[in-house]
């Protein structure tokens, strides 16, 4: 099993072919049998979603030129194939690799402590009452409080979308 945070291939690739080589084909001839590919950065998704917010969809400012370049490369991949996750799943299966989109259920990399506000979703901005806030260390303050049914439902809808679209 290999768990990939999905950073390097976006950063290093120039188009879909390059991306698939870096993200999938690198496992040919290895002992890796299953790839888990992270599709969420804090509370924004790294694929065209119908139930959440995709990274960059609000035209927000990026924390660095490097992250902006990463986003531009992701857009270039999606220009070639908007449904690039399915391309990944297809390529993985073609080489005998199981493929699973994965997500951190309560990623807090958008907290002020991380200084990565470009992944702070509109949903978080509109619903601060659903966050952990002052009840936890500042690093975790932007985490969702799963005691609220709407928080659980929102995550469920993302998982459901992944299961039904990328099987």
PDB file of C-alpha atoms in Angstrom:
ATOM      1  CA  UNK A   1       0.000   0.000   0.000  1.00  0.00           C
ATOM      2  CA  UNK A   2       1.265   3.450  -0.931  1.00  0.00           C
ATOM      3  CA  UNK A   3      -0.435   6.579   0.408  1.00  0.00           C
ATOM      4  CA  UNK A   4       0.317   9.633  -1.738  1.00  0.00           C
ATOM      5  CA  UNK A   5      -0.498  13.170  -0.598  1.00  0.00           C
ATOM      6  CA  UNK A   6      -0.762  14.073  -4.296  1.00  0.00           C
ATOM      7  CA  UNK A   7       1.707  16.946  -4.236  1.00  0.00           C
ATOM      8  CA  UNK A   8       4.748  15.926  -6.262  1.00  0.00           C
ATOM      9  CA  UNK A   9       3.139  14.701  -9.499  1.00  0.00           C
ATOM     10  CA  UNK A  10       1.135  17.916  -9.852  1.00  0.00           C
ATOM     11  CA  UNK A  11       4.241  19.954  -9.144  1.00  0.00           C
ATOM     12  CA  UNK A  12       6.526  18.047 -11.475  1.00  0.00           C
ATOM     13  CA  UNK A  13       4.310  17.099 -14.390  1.00  0.00           C
ATOM     14  CA  UNK A  14       3.553  18.910 -17.610  1.00  0.00           C
ATOM     15  CA  UNK A  15       0.272  17.515 -18.854  1.00  0.00           C
ATOM     16  CA  UNK A  16      -1.723  14.334 -18.399  1.00  0.00           C
ATOM     17  CA  UNK A  17       0.792  11.889 -19.937  1.00  0.00           C
ATOM     18  CA  UNK A  18       3.583  13.150 -17.677  1.00  0.00           C
ATOM     19  CA  UNK A  19       1.255  13.153 -14.705  1.00  0.00           C
ATOM     20  CA  UNK A  20       0.188   9.526 -15.193  1.00  0.00           C
ATOM     21  CA  UNK A  21       3.811   8.459 -15.570  1.00  0.00           C
ATOM     22  CA  UNK A  22       4.755  10.174 -12.308  1.00  0.00           C
ATOM     23  CA  UNK A  23       1.680   9.198 -10.320  1.00  0.00           C
ATOM     24  CA  UNK A  24       0.928   5.659 -11.554  1.00  0.00           C
ATOM     25  CA  UNK A  25       3.602   4.162 -13.810  1.00  0.00           C
ATOM     26  CA  UNK A  26       6.338   4.670 -11.220  1.00  0.00           C
ATOM     27  CA  UNK A  27       4.897   1.646  -9.399  1.00  0.00           C
ATOM     28  CA  UNK A  28       5.484  -0.791 -12.277  1.00  0.00           C
ATOM     29  CA  UNK A  29       7.859  -3.491 -11.074  1.00  0.00           C
ATOM     30  CA  UNK A  30       7.559  -2.536  -7.407  1.00  0.00           C
ATOM     31  CA  UNK A  31       5.903  -4.334  -4.501  1.00  0.00           C
ATOM     32  CA  UNK A  32       3.148  -1.722  -4.336  1.00  0.00           C
ATOM     33  CA  UNK A  33      -0.244  -3.302  -4.986  1.00  0.00           C
ATOM     34  CA  UNK A  34      -2.565  -0.466  -3.939  1.00  0.00           C
ATOM     35  CA  UNK A  35      -2.364   3.307  -4.292  1.00  0.00           C
ATOM     36  CA  UNK A  36      -4.312   5.667  -2.055  1.00  0.00           C
ATOM     37  CA  UNK A  37      -4.410   9.137  -3.645  1.00  0.00           C
ATOM     38  CA  UNK A  38      -5.320  12.134  -1.481  1.00  0.00           C
ATOM     39  CA  UNK A  39      -7.994  14.308  -3.096  1.00  0.00           C
ATOM     40  CA  UNK A  40      -8.507  16.951  -0.438  1.00  0.00           C
ATOM     41  CA  UNK A  41      -6.455  19.873   0.840  1.00  0.00           C
ATOM     42  CA  UNK A  42      -8.005  20.949   4.116  1.00  0.00           C
ATOM     43  CA  UNK A  43     -11.583  21.464   2.936  1.00  0.00           C
ATOM     44  CA  UNK A  44     -11.120  22.009  -0.795  1.00  0.00           C
ATOM     45  CA  UNK A  45     -11.061  19.154  -3.270  1.00  0.00           C
ATOM     46  CA  UNK A  46      -8.484  18.421  -5.953  1.00  0.00           C
ATOM     47  CA  UNK A  47     -10.972  17.254  -8.561  1.00  0.00           C
ATOM     48  CA  UNK A  48     -14.107  18.670 -10.222  1.00  0.00           C
ATOM     49  CA  UNK A  49     -16.733  18.062  -7.575  1.00  0.00           C
ATOM     50  CA  UNK A  50     -20.474  18.545  -7.527  1.00  0.00           C
ATOM     51  CA  UNK A  51     -20.807  18.410  -3.741  1.00  0.00           C
ATOM     52  CA  UNK A  52     -17.833  20.388  -2.418  1.00  0.00           C
ATOM     53  CA  UNK A  53     -15.488  23.175  -3.393  1.00  0.00           C
ATOM     54  CA  UNK A  54     -12.622  22.624  -5.802  1.00  0.00           C
ATOM     55  CA  UNK A  55      -9.284  24.255  -5.074  1.00  0.00           C
ATOM     56  CA  UNK A  56      -8.974  27.569  -6.900  1.00  0.00           C
ATOM     57  CA  UNK A  57     -12.673  27.759  -7.783  1.00  0.00           C
ATOM     58  CA  UNK A  58     -13.081  31.114  -6.034  1.00  0.00           C
ATOM     59  CA  UNK A  59     -10.027  32.664  -7.670  1.00  0.00           C
ATOM     60  CA  UNK A  60      -8.416  33.175  -4.290  1.00  0.00           C
ATOM     61  CA  UNK A  61      -4.848  34.339  -3.822  1.00  0.00           C
ATOM     62  CA  UNK A  62      -2.256  31.629  -3.310  1.00  0.00           C
ATOM     63  CA  UNK A  63       0.234  31.568  -0.454  1.00  0.00           C
ATOM     64  CA  UNK A  64       3.230  31.239  -2.751  1.00  0.00           C
ATOM     65  CA  UNK A  65       4.295  31.233  -6.378  1.00  0.00           C
ATOM     66  CA  UNK A  66       5.110  27.539  -5.980  1.00  0.00           C
ATOM     67  CA  UNK A  67       1.531  26.716  -4.946  1.00  0.00           C
ATOM     68  CA  UNK A  68       0.141  28.858  -7.764  1.00  0.00           C
ATOM     69  CA  UNK A  69       2.343  26.951 -10.248  1.00  0.00           C
ATOM     70  CA  UNK A  70       1.117  23.647  -8.746  1.00  0.00           C
ATOM     71  CA  UNK A  71      -2.460  24.806  -9.324  1.00  0.00           C
ATOM     72  CA  UNK A  72      -1.708  25.859 -12.921  1.00  0.00           C
ATOM     73  CA  UNK A  73      -0.287  22.402 -13.632  1.00  0.00           C
ATOM     74  CA  UNK A  74      -3.391  20.787 -12.146  1.00  0.00           C
ATOM     75  CA  UNK A  75      -5.535  22.940 -14.455  1.00  0.00           C
ATOM     76  CA  UNK A  76      -3.394  21.912 -17.455  1.00  0.00           C
ATOM     77  CA  UNK A  77      -3.972  18.251 -16.585  1.00  0.00           C
ATOM     78  CA  UNK A  78      -7.699  18.903 -16.268  1.00  0.00           C
ATOM     79  CA  UNK A  79      -7.741  20.754 -19.612  1.00  0.00           C
ATOM     80  CA  UNK A  80      -6.616  17.496 -21.217  1.00  0.00           C
ATOM     81  CA  UNK A  81      -8.953  15.343 -19.146  1.00  0.00           C
ATOM     82  CA  UNK A  82     -11.305  17.013 -16.666  1.00  0.00           C
ATOM     83  CA  UNK A  83     -11.954  13.654 -15.054  1.00  0.00           C
ATOM     84  CA  UNK A  84      -8.258  12.964 -14.422  1.00  0.00           C
ATOM     85  CA  UNK A  85      -9.016  10.796 -11.371  1.00  0.00           C
ATOM     86  CA  UNK A  86     -10.739   8.328 -13.657  1.00  0.00           C
ATOM     87  CA  UNK A  87      -7.676   8.386 -15.926  1.00  0.00           C
ATOM     88  CA  UNK A  88      -5.593   7.529 -12.867  1.00  0.00           C
ATOM     89  CA  UNK A  89      -7.932   4.698 -11.864  1.00  0.00           C
ATOM     90  CA  UNK A  90      -7.933   3.311 -15.415  1.00  0.00           C
ATOM     91  CA  UNK A  91      -4.131   3.438 -15.714  1.00  0.00           C
ATOM     92  CA  UNK A  92      -3.685   1.874 -12.280  1.00  0.00           C
ATOM     93  CA  UNK A  93      -5.979  -1.016 -13.153  1.00  0.00           C
ATOM     94  CA  UNK A  94      -4.200  -1.485 -16.488  1.00  0.00           C
ATOM     95  CA  UNK A  95      -0.917  -2.145 -14.665  1.00  0.00           C
ATOM     96  CA  UNK A  96      -2.526  -4.313 -11.953  1.00  0.00           C
ATOM     97  CA  UNK A  97      -2.592  -1.652  -9.238  1.00  0.00           C
ATOM     98  CA  UNK A  98      -5.631  -1.031  -7.049  1.00  0.00           C
ATOM     99  CA  UNK A  99      -6.553   2.655  -6.891  1.00  0.00           C
ATOM    100  CA  UNK A 100      -8.407   4.437  -4.101  1.00  0.00           C
ATOM    101  CA  UNK A 101      -9.118   8.163  -3.871  1.00  0.00           C
ATOM    102  CA  UNK A 102      -8.580   9.005  -0.215  1.00  0.00           C
ATOM    103  CA  UNK A 103      -9.204  11.973   2.012  1.00  0.00           C
ATOM    104  CA  UNK A 104      -8.273  13.255   5.398  1.00  0.00           C
ATOM    105  CA  UNK A 105     -11.518  13.498   7.277  1.00  0.00           C
ATOM    106  CA  UNK A 106     -10.521  16.596   9.241  1.00  0.00           C
ATOM    107  CA  UNK A 107      -7.428  18.151   7.692  1.00  0.00           C
ATOM    108  CA  UNK A 108      -6.438  21.428   9.357  1.00  0.00           C
ATOM    109  CA  UNK A 109      -3.636  22.591   7.052  1.00  0.00           C
ATOM    110  CA  UNK A 110      -5.664  25.739   6.444  1.00  0.00           C
ATOM    111  CA  UNK A 111      -5.369  26.940  10.037  1.00  0.00           C
ATOM    112  CA  UNK A 112      -3.677  30.279  10.709  1.00  0.00           C
ATOM    113  CA  UNK A 113      -0.821  28.350  12.355  1.00  0.00           C
ATOM    114  CA  UNK A 114       0.031  26.760   8.965  1.00  0.00           C
ATOM    115  CA  UNK A 115      -0.351  30.047   7.067  1.00  0.00           C
ATOM    116  CA  UNK A 116      -2.064  28.261   4.180  1.00  0.00           C
ATOM    117  CA  UNK A 117      -5.302  30.186   3.909  1.00  0.00           C
ATOM    118  CA  UNK A 118      -5.658  29.438   0.185  1.00  0.00           C
ATOM    119  CA  UNK A 119      -7.269  26.132   1.116  1.00  0.00           C
ATOM    120  CA  UNK A 120      -9.708  27.710   3.571  1.00  0.00           C
ATOM    121  CA  UNK A 121     -13.071  26.871   2.036  1.00  0.00           C
ATOM    122  CA  UNK A 122     -16.026  29.168   1.621  1.00  0.00           C
ATOM    123  CA  UNK A 123     -18.017  26.676   3.693  1.00  0.00           C
ATOM    124  CA  UNK A 124     -15.657  27.130   6.637  1.00  0.00           C
ATOM    125  CA  UNK A 125     -15.932  30.904   6.287  1.00  0.00           C
ATOM    126  CA  UNK A 126     -19.727  30.748   6.246  1.00  0.00           C
ATOM    127  CA  UNK A 127     -19.996  28.290   9.152  1.00  0.00           C
ATOM    128  CA  UNK A 128     -17.454  29.103  11.882  1.00  0.00           C
ATOM    129  CA  UNK A 129     -19.885  27.638  14.407  1.00  0.00           C
ATOM    130  CA  UNK A 130     -19.123  24.179  12.961  1.00  0.00           C
ATOM    131  CA  UNK A 131     -15.381  24.444  13.645  1.00  0.00           C
ATOM    132  CA  UNK A 132     -13.443  23.298  16.715  1.00  0.00           C
ATOM    133  CA  UNK A 133     -12.197  26.869  17.258  1.00  0.00           C
ATOM    134  CA  UNK A 134     -10.891  27.873  20.680  1.00  0.00           C
ATOM    135  CA  UNK A 135     -11.673  24.462  22.193  1.00  0.00           C
ATOM    136  CA  UNK A 136      -8.410  23.067  20.756  1.00  0.00           C
ATOM    137  CA  UNK A 137      -4.826  24.090  20.047  1.00  0.00           C
ATOM    138  CA  UNK A 138      -4.693  26.806  17.306  1.00  0.00           C
ATOM    139  CA  UNK A 139      -3.163  24.341  14.816  1.00  0.00           C
ATOM    140  CA  UNK A 140      -6.431  22.364  14.922  1.00  0.00           C
ATOM    141  CA  UNK A 141      -8.834  25.304  15.284  1.00  0.00           C
ATOM    142  CA  UNK A 142     -10.144  25.091  11.704  1.00  0.00           C
ATOM    143  CA  UNK A 143     -11.050  21.431  12.076  1.00  0.00           C
ATOM    144  CA  UNK A 144     -14.708  20.558  11.817  1.00  0.00           C
ATOM    145  CA  UNK A 145     -16.624  19.487  14.893  1.00  0.00           C
ATOM    146  CA  UNK A 146     -18.134  16.150  13.877  1.00  0.00           C
ATOM    147  CA  UNK A 147     -20.640  16.401  16.732  1.00  0.00           C
ATOM    148  CA  UNK A 148     -22.739  18.434  14.263  1.00  0.00           C
ATOM    149  CA  UNK A 149     -24.863  16.326  11.873  1.00  0.00           C
ATOM    150  CA  UNK A 150     -24.292  18.770   8.996  1.00  0.00           C
ATOM    151  CA  UNK A 151     -20.531  18.251   9.261  1.00  0.00           C
ATOM    152  CA  UNK A 152     -20.914  14.478   9.075  1.00  0.00           C
ATOM    153  CA  UNK A 153     -23.404  14.768   6.207  1.00  0.00           C
ATOM    154  CA  UNK A 154     -21.099  17.024   4.197  1.00  0.00           C
ATOM    155  CA  UNK A 155     -18.186  14.581   4.483  1.00  0.00           C
ATOM    156  CA  UNK A 156     -20.501  11.683   3.696  1.00  0.00           C
ATOM    157  CA  UNK A 157     -21.571  13.395   0.452  1.00  0.00           C
ATOM    158  CA  UNK A 158     -17.919  13.740  -0.620  1.00  0.00           C
ATOM    159  CA  UNK A 159     -17.200  10.079   0.146  1.00  0.00           C
ATOM    160  CA  UNK A 160     -20.393   9.052  -1.661  1.00  0.00           C
ATOM    161  CA  UNK A 161     -19.382  11.086  -4.725  1.00  0.00           C
ATOM    162  CA  UNK A 162     -15.978   9.418  -4.803  1.00  0.00           C
ATOM    163  CA  UNK A 163     -17.435   5.932  -4.463  1.00  0.00           C
ATOM    164  CA  UNK A 164     -20.079   6.398  -7.122  1.00  0.00           C
ATOM    165  CA  UNK A 165     -17.862   8.230  -9.644  1.00  0.00           C
ATOM    166  CA  UNK A 166     -14.496   6.508  -9.292  1.00  0.00           C
ATOM    167  CA  UNK A 167     -15.182   2.815  -8.802  1.00  0.00           C
TER     168      UNK A 167
END
